[in-house]
PDB file of C-alpha atoms in Angstrom:
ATOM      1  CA  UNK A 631       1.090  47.551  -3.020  1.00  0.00           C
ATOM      2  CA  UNK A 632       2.942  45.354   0.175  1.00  0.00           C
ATOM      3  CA  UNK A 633       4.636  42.255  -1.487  1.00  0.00           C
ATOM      4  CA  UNK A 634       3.236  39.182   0.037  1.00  0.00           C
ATOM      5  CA  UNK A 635       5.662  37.621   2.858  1.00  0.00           C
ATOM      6  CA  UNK A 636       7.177  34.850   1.440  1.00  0.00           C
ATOM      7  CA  UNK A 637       6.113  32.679   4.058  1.00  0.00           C
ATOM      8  CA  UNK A 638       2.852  33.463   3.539  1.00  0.00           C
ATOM      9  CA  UNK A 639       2.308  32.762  -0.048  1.00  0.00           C
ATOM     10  CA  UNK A 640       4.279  29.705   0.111  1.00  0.00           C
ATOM     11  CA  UNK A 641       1.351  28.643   3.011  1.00  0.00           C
ATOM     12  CA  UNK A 642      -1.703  29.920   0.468  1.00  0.00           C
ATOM     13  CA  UNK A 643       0.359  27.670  -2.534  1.00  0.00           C
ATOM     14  CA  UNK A 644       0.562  24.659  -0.022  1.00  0.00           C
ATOM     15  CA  UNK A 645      -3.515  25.158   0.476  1.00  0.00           C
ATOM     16  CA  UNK A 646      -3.904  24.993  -2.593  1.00  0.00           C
ATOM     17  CA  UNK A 647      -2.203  22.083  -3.713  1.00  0.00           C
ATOM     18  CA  UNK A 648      -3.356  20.842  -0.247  1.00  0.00           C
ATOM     19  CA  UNK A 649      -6.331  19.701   1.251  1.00  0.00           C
ATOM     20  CA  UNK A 650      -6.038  18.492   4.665  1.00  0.00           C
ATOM     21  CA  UNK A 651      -7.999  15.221   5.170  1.00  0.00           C
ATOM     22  CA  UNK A 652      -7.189  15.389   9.220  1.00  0.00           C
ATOM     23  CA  UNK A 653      -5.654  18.414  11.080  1.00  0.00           C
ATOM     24  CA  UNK A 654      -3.351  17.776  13.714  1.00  0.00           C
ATOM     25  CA  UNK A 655      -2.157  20.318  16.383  1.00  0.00           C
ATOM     26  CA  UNK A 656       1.309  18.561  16.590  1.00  0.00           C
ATOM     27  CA  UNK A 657       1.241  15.269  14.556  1.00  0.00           C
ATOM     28  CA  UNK A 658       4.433  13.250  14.510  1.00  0.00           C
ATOM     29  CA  UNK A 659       4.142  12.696  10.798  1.00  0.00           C
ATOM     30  CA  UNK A 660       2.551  13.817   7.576  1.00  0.00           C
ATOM     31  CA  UNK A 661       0.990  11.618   4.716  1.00  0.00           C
ATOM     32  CA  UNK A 662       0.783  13.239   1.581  1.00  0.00           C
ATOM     33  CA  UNK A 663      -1.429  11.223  -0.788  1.00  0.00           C
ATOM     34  CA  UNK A 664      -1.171  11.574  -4.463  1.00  0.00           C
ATOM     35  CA  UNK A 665      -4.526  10.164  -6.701  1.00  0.00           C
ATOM     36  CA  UNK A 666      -4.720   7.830  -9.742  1.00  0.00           C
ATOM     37  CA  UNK A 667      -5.608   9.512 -13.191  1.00  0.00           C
ATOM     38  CA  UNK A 668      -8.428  11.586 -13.350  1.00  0.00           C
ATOM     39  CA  UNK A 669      -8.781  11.018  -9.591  1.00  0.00           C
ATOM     40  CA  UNK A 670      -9.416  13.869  -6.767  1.00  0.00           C
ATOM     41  CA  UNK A 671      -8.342  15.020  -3.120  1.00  0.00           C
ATOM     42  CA  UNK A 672     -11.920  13.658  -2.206  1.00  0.00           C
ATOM     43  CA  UNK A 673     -10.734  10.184  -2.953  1.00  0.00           C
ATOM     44  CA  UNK A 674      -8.816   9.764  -0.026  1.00  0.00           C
ATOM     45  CA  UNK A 675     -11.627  11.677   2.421  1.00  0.00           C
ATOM     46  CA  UNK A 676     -12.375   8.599   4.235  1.00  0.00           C
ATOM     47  CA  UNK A 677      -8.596   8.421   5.483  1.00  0.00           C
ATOM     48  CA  UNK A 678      -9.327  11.384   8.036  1.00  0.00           C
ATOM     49  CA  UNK A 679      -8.853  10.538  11.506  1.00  0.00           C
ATOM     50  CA  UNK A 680      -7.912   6.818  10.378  1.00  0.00           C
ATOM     51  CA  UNK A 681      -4.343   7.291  11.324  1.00  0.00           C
ATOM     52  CA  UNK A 682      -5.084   9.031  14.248  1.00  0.00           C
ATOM     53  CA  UNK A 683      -4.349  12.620  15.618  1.00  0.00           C
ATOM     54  CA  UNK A 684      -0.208  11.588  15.464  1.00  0.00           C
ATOM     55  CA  UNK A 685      -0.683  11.340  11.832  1.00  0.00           C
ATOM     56  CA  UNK A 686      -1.802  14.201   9.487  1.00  0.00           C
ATOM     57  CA  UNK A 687      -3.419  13.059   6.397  1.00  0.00           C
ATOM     58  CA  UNK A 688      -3.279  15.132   3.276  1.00  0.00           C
ATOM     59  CA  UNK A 689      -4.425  14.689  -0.453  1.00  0.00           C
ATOM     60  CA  UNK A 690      -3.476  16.335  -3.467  1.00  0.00           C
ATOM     61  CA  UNK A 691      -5.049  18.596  -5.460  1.00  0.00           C
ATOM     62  CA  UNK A 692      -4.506  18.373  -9.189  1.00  0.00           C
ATOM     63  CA  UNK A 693      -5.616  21.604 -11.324  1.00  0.00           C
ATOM     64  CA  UNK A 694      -8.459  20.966 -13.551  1.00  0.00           C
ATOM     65  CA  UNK A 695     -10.892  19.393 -11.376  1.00  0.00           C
ATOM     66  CA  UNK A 696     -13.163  20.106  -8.433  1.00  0.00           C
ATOM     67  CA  UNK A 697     -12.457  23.223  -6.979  1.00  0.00           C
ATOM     68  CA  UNK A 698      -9.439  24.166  -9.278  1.00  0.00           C
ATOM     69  CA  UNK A 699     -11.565  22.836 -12.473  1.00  0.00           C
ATOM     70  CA  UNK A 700     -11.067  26.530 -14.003  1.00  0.00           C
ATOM     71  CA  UNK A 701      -7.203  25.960 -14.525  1.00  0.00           C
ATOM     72  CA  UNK A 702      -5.381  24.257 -17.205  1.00  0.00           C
ATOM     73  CA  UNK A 703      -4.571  20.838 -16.184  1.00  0.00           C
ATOM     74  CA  UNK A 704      -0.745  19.936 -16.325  1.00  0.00           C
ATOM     75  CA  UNK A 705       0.035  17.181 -18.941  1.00  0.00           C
ATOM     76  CA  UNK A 706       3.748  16.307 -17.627  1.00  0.00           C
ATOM     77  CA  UNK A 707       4.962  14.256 -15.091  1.00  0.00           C
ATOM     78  CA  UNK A 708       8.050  16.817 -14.521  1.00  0.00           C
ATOM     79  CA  UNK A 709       5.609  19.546 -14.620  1.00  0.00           C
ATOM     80  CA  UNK A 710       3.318  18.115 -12.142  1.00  0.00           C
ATOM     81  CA  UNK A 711       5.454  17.068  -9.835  1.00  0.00           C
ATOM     82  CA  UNK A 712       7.503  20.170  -9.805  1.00  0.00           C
ATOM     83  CA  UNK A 713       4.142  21.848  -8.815  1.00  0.00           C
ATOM     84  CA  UNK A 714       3.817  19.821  -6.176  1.00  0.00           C
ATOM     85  CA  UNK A 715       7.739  20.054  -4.594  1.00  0.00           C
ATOM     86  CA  UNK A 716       7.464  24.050  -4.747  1.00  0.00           C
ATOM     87  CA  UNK A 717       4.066  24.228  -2.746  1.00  0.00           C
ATOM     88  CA  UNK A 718       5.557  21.619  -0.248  1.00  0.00           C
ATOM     89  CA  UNK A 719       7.743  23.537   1.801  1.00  0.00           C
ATOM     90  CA  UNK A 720       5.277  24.473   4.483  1.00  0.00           C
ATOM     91  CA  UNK A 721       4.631  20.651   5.519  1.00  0.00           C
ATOM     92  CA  UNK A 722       8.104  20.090   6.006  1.00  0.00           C
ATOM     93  CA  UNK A 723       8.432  21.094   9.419  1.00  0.00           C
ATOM     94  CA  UNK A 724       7.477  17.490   9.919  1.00  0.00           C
ATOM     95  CA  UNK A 725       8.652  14.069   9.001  1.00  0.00           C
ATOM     96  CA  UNK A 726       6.488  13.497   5.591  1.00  0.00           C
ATOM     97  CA  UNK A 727       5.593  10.040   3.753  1.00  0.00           C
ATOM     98  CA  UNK A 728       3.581   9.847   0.200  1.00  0.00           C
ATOM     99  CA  UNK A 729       1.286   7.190  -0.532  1.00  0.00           C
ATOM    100  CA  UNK A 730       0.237   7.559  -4.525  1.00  0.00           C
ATOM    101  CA  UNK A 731      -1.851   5.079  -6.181  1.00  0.00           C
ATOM    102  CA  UNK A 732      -1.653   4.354  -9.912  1.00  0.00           C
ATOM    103  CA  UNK A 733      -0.340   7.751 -12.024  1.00  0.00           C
ATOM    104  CA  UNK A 734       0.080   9.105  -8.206  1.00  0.00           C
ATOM    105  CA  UNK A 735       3.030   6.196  -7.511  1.00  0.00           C
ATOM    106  CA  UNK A 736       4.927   7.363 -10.510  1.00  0.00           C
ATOM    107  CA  UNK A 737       4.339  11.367  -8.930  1.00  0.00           C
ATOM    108  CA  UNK A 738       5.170  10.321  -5.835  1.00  0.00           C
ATOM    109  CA  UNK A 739       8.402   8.672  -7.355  1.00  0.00           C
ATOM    110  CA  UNK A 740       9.551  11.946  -9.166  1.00  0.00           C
ATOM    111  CA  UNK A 741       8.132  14.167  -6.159  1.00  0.00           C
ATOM    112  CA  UNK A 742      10.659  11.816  -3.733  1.00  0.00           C
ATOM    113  CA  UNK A 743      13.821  12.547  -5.936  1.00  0.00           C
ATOM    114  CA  UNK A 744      14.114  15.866  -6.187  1.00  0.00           C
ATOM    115  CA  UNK A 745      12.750  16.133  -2.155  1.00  0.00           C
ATOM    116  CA  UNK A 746      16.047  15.130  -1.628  1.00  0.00           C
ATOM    117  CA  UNK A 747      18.038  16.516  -4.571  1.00  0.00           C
ATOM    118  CA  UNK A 748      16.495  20.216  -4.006  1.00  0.00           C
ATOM    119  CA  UNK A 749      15.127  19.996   0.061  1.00  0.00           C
ATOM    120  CA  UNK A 750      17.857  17.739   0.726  1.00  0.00           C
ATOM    121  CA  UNK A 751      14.523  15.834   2.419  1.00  0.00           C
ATOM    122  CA  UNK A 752      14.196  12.344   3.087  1.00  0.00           C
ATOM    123  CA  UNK A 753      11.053  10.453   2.991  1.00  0.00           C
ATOM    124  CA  UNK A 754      10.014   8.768   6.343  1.00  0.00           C
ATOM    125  CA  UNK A 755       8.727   6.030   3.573  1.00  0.00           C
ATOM    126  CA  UNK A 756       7.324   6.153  -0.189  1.00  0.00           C
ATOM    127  CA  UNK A 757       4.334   3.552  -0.604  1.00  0.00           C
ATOM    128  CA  UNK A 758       3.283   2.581  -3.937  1.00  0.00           C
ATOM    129  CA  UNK A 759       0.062   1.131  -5.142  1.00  0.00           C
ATOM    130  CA  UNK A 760      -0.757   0.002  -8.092  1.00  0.00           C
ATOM    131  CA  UNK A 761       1.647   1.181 -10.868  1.00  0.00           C
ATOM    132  CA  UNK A 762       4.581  -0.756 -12.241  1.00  0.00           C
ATOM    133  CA  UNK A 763       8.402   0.456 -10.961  1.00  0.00           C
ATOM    134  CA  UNK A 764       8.851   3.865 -13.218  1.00  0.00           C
ATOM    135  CA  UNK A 765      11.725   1.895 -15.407  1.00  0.00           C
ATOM    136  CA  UNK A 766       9.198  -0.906 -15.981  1.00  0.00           C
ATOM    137  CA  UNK A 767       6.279   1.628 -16.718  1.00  0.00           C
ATOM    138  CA  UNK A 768       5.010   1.098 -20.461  1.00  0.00           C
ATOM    139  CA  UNK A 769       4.050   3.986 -22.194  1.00  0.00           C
ATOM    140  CA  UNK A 770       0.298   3.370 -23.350  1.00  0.00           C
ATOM    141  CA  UNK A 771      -1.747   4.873 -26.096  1.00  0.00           C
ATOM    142  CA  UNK A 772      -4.916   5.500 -23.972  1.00  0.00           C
ATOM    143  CA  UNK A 773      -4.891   9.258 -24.239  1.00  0.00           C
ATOM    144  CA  UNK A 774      -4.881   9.157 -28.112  1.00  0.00           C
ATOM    145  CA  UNK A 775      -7.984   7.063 -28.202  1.00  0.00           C
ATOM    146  CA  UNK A 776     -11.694   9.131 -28.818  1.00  0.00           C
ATOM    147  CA  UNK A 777     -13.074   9.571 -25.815  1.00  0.00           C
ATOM    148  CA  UNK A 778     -15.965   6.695 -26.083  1.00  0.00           C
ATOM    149  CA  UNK A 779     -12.592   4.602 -26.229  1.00  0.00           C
ATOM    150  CA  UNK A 780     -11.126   6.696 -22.931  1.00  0.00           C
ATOM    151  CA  UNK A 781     -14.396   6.017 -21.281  1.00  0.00           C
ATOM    152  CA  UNK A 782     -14.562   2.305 -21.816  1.00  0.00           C
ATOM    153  CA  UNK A 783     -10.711   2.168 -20.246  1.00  0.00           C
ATOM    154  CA  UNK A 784     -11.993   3.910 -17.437  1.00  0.00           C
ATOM    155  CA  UNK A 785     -14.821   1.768 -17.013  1.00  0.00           C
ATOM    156  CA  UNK A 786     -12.582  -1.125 -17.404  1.00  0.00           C
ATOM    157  CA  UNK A 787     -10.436  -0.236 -14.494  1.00  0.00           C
ATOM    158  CA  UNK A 788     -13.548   0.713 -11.937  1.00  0.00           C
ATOM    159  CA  UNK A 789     -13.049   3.122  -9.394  1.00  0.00           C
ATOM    160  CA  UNK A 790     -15.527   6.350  -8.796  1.00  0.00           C
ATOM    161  CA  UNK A 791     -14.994   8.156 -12.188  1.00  0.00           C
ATOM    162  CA  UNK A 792     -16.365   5.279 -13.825  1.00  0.00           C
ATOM    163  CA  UNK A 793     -19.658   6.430 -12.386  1.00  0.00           C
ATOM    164  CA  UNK A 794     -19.686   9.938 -12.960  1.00  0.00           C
ATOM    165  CA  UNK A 795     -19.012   9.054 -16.646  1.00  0.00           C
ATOM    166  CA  UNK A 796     -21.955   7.711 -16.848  1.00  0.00           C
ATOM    167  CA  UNK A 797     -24.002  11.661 -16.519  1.00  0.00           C
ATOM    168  CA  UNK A 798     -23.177  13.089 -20.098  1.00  0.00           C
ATOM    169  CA  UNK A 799     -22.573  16.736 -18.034  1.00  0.00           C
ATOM    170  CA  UNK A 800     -20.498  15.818 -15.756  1.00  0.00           C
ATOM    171  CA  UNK A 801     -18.424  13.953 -18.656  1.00  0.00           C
ATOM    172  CA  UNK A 802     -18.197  16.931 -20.113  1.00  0.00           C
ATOM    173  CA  UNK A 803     -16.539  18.493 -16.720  1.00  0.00           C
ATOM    174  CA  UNK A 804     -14.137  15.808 -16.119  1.00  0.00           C
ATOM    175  CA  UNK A 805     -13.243  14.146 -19.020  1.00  0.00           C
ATOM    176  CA  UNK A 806     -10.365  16.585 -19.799  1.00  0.00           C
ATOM    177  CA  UNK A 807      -8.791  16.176 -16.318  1.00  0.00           C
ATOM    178  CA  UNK A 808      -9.045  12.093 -17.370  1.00  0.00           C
ATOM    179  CA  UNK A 809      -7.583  12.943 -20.841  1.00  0.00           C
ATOM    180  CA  UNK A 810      -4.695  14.813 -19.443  1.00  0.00           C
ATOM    181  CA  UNK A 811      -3.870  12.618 -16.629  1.00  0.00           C
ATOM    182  CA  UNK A 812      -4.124   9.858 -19.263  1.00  0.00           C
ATOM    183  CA  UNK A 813      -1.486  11.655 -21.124  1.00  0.00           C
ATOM    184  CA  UNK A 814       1.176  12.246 -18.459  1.00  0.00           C
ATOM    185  CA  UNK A 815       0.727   8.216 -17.814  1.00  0.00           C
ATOM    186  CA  UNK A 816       1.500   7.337 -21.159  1.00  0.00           C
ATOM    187  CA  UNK A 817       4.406   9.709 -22.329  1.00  0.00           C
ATOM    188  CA  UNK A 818       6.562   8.986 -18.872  1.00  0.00           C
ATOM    189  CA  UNK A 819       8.677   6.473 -17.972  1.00  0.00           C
ATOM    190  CA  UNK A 820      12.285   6.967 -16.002  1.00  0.00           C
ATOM    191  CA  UNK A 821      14.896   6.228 -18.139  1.00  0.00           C
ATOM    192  CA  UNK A 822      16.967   4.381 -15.497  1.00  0.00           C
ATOM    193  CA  UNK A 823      16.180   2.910 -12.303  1.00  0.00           C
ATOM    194  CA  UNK A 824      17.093   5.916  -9.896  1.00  0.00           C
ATOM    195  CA  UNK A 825      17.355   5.137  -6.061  1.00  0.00           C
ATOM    196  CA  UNK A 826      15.390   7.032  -3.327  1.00  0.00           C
ATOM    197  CA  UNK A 827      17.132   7.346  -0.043  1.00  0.00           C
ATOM    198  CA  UNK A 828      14.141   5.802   1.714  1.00  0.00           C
ATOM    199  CA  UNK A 829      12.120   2.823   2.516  1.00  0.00           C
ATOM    200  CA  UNK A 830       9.577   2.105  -0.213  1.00  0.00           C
ATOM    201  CA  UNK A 831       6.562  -0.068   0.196  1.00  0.00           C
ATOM    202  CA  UNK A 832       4.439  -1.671  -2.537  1.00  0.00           C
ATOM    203  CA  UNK A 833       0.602  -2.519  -2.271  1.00  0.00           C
ATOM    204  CA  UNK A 834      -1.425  -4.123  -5.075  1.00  0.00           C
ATOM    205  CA  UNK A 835      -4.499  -6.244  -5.967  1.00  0.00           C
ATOM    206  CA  UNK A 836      -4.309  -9.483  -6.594  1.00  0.00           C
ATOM    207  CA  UNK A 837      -6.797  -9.600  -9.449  1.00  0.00           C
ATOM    208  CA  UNK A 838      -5.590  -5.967 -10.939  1.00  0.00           C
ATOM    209  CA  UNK A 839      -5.874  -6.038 -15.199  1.00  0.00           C
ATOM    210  CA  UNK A 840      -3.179  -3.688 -16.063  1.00  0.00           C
ATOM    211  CA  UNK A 841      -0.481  -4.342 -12.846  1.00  0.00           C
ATOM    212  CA  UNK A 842       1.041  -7.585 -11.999  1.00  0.00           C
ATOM    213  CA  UNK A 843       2.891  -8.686  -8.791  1.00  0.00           C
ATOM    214  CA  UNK A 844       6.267  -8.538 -10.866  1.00  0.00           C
ATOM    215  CA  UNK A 845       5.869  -5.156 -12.123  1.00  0.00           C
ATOM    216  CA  UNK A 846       5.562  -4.342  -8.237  1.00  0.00           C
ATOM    217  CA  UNK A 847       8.408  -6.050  -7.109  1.00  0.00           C
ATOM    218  CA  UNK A 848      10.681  -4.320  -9.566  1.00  0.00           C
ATOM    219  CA  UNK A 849      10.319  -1.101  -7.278  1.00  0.00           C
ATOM    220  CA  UNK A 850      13.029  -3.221  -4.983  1.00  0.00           C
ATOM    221  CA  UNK A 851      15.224  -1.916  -7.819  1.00  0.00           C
ATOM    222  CA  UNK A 852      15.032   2.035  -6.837  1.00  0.00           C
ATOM    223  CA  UNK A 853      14.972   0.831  -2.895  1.00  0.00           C
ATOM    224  CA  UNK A 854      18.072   0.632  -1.462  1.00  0.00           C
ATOM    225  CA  UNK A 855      16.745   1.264   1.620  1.00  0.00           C
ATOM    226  CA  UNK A 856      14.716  -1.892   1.442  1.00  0.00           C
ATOM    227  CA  UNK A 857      11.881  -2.840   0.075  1.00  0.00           C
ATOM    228  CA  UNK A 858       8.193  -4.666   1.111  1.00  0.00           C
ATOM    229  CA  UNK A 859       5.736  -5.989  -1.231  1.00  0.00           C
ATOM    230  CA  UNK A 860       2.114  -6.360   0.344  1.00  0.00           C
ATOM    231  CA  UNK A 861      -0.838  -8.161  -2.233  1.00  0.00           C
ATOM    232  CA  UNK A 862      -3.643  -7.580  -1.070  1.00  0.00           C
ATOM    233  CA  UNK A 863      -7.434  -9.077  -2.568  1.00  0.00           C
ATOM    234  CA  UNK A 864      -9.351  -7.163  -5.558  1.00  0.00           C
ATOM    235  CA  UNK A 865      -8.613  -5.078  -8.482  1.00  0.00           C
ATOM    236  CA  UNK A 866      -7.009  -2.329  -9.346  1.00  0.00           C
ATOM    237  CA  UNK A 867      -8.720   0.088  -6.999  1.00  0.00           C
ATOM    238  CA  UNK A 868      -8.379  -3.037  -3.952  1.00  0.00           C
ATOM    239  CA  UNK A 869      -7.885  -0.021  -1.665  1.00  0.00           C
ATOM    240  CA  UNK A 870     -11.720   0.936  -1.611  1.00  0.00           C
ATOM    241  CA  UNK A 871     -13.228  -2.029  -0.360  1.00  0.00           C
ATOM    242  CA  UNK A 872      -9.801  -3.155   1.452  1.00  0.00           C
ATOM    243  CA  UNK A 873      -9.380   0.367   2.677  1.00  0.00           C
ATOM    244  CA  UNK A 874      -9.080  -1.152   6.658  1.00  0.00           C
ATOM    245  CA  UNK A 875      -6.366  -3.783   5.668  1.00  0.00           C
ATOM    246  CA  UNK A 876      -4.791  -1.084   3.431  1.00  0.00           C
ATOM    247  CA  UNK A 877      -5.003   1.418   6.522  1.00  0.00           C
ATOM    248  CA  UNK A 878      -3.778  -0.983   9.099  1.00  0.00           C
ATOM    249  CA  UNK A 879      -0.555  -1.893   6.945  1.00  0.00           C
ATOM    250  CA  UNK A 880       0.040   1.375   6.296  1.00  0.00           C
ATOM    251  CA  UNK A 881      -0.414   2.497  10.477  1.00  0.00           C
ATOM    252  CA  UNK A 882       2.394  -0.472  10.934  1.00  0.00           C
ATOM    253  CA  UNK A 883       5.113   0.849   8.212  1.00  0.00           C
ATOM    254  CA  UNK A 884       4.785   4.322   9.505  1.00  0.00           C
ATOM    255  CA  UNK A 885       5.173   3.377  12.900  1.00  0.00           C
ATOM    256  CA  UNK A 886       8.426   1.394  12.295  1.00  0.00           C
ATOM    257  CA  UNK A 887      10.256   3.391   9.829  1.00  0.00           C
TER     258      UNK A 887
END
């Protein structure tokens, strides 16, 4: 049998870490956007075309859910994110940014260092939602609880899962994925505050249980580059109902880094 050309099977790896909320025939830049625990590519559907065509919108695709719900799901942050460097090399023909909310901050954190340490890449800009700095990030217990317990957290913090939960079969389907994501969250945390060589910027709720303002503006510690904090109204999953604002501060920073 032909071995596959590298280049190709580095493209099929990028689709399928991939999906491509907006295509782009020549976009300036590329936002890769990492989801919360237990959360899905789909989350960040509504982004297509909000950047417009100079922007090309992308979400990740965690194993163990949707259409990758037959594979194991990773349960380490340096597993996961060196999943996600080694399928990236495709969409770096372009300037690339990450936006990760929650669990996908911390990812997007780890995914930024070794860009540069390995691609010798540097981020047009990492934005952060939602997740304390990774030296301020408490371990938590959640993933140890019995899954009424897990669901109740969930349910707790809002955000589409909480729904789902409530169908005992699909439970069954995505509670895992929650479980596992649940347990990368609460074993990680950076054991010093690490620089990235780019501009980070931090977004958060005003009114979110588990993240406060301080625990935002510690990322100014891993920013040499410099560092904005935006607060914006609602809870920990603001960026649904906020998703405009969100979009619009977002469209600003991208244009002026």
């Amino acid at each position: 049998m032909t071995p596959e050309p590298v280049a190709l099977a580095a493209d099929r790896a990028g689709a399928r870490w991939f999906r491509r909320a907006s295509r782009s025939t020549a976009p300036r830049l590329r936002l890769v956007c990492l989801p919360h625990a237990g959360g899905t590519a789909s989350f960040f559907h509504s982004w297509a075309g909000a950047f417009g065509s100079e922007v090309e919108v992308l979400s990740a695709r965690y194993p163990g859910r949707q259409d990758r719900i037959a594979e194991p799901c990773l349960d380490s942050m340096d597993e996961l994110a060196d999943a996600l460097v080694e399928a990236l090399p495709p969409l770096l023909d372009r300037p690339l940014a990450l936006f990760g909310h929650s669990m996908g901050a911390s990812l997007a954190y780890e995914v930024a260092l070794r860009l540069e340490a390995r691609h010798g890449v540097r981020l047009q800009g990492l934005h952060v939602s939602s997740r304390a700095a990774p030296h301020r990030a408490a371990p938590s217990g959640v993933h140890l609880l019995d899954d009424e317990a897990v669901v109740r957290y969930v349910r707790a913090l809002g955000g589409s899962e909480a729904a789902v939960l409530d169908d005992p079969d699909l439970r069954e389907l995505v509670l895992p994925a929650i479980r596992s994501d649940f347990r990368i969250v609460g074993t990680y945390r950076a054991a010093s505050p690490i620089p990235v060589q780019c501009p980070v910027f931090g977004y958060v709720g005003d009114r979110d249980p588990g993240v406060g303002v301080s625990d935002m503006k510690a990322w100014s510690e891993v920013a040499p580059e410099g560092f904005v904090l935006r607060v914006l109204s609602g809870d920990h999953f603001y960026l649904v109902p906020r998703q405009d604002e969100l979009v619009g501060e977002l469209t600003s920073r991208m244009a002026s880094s």
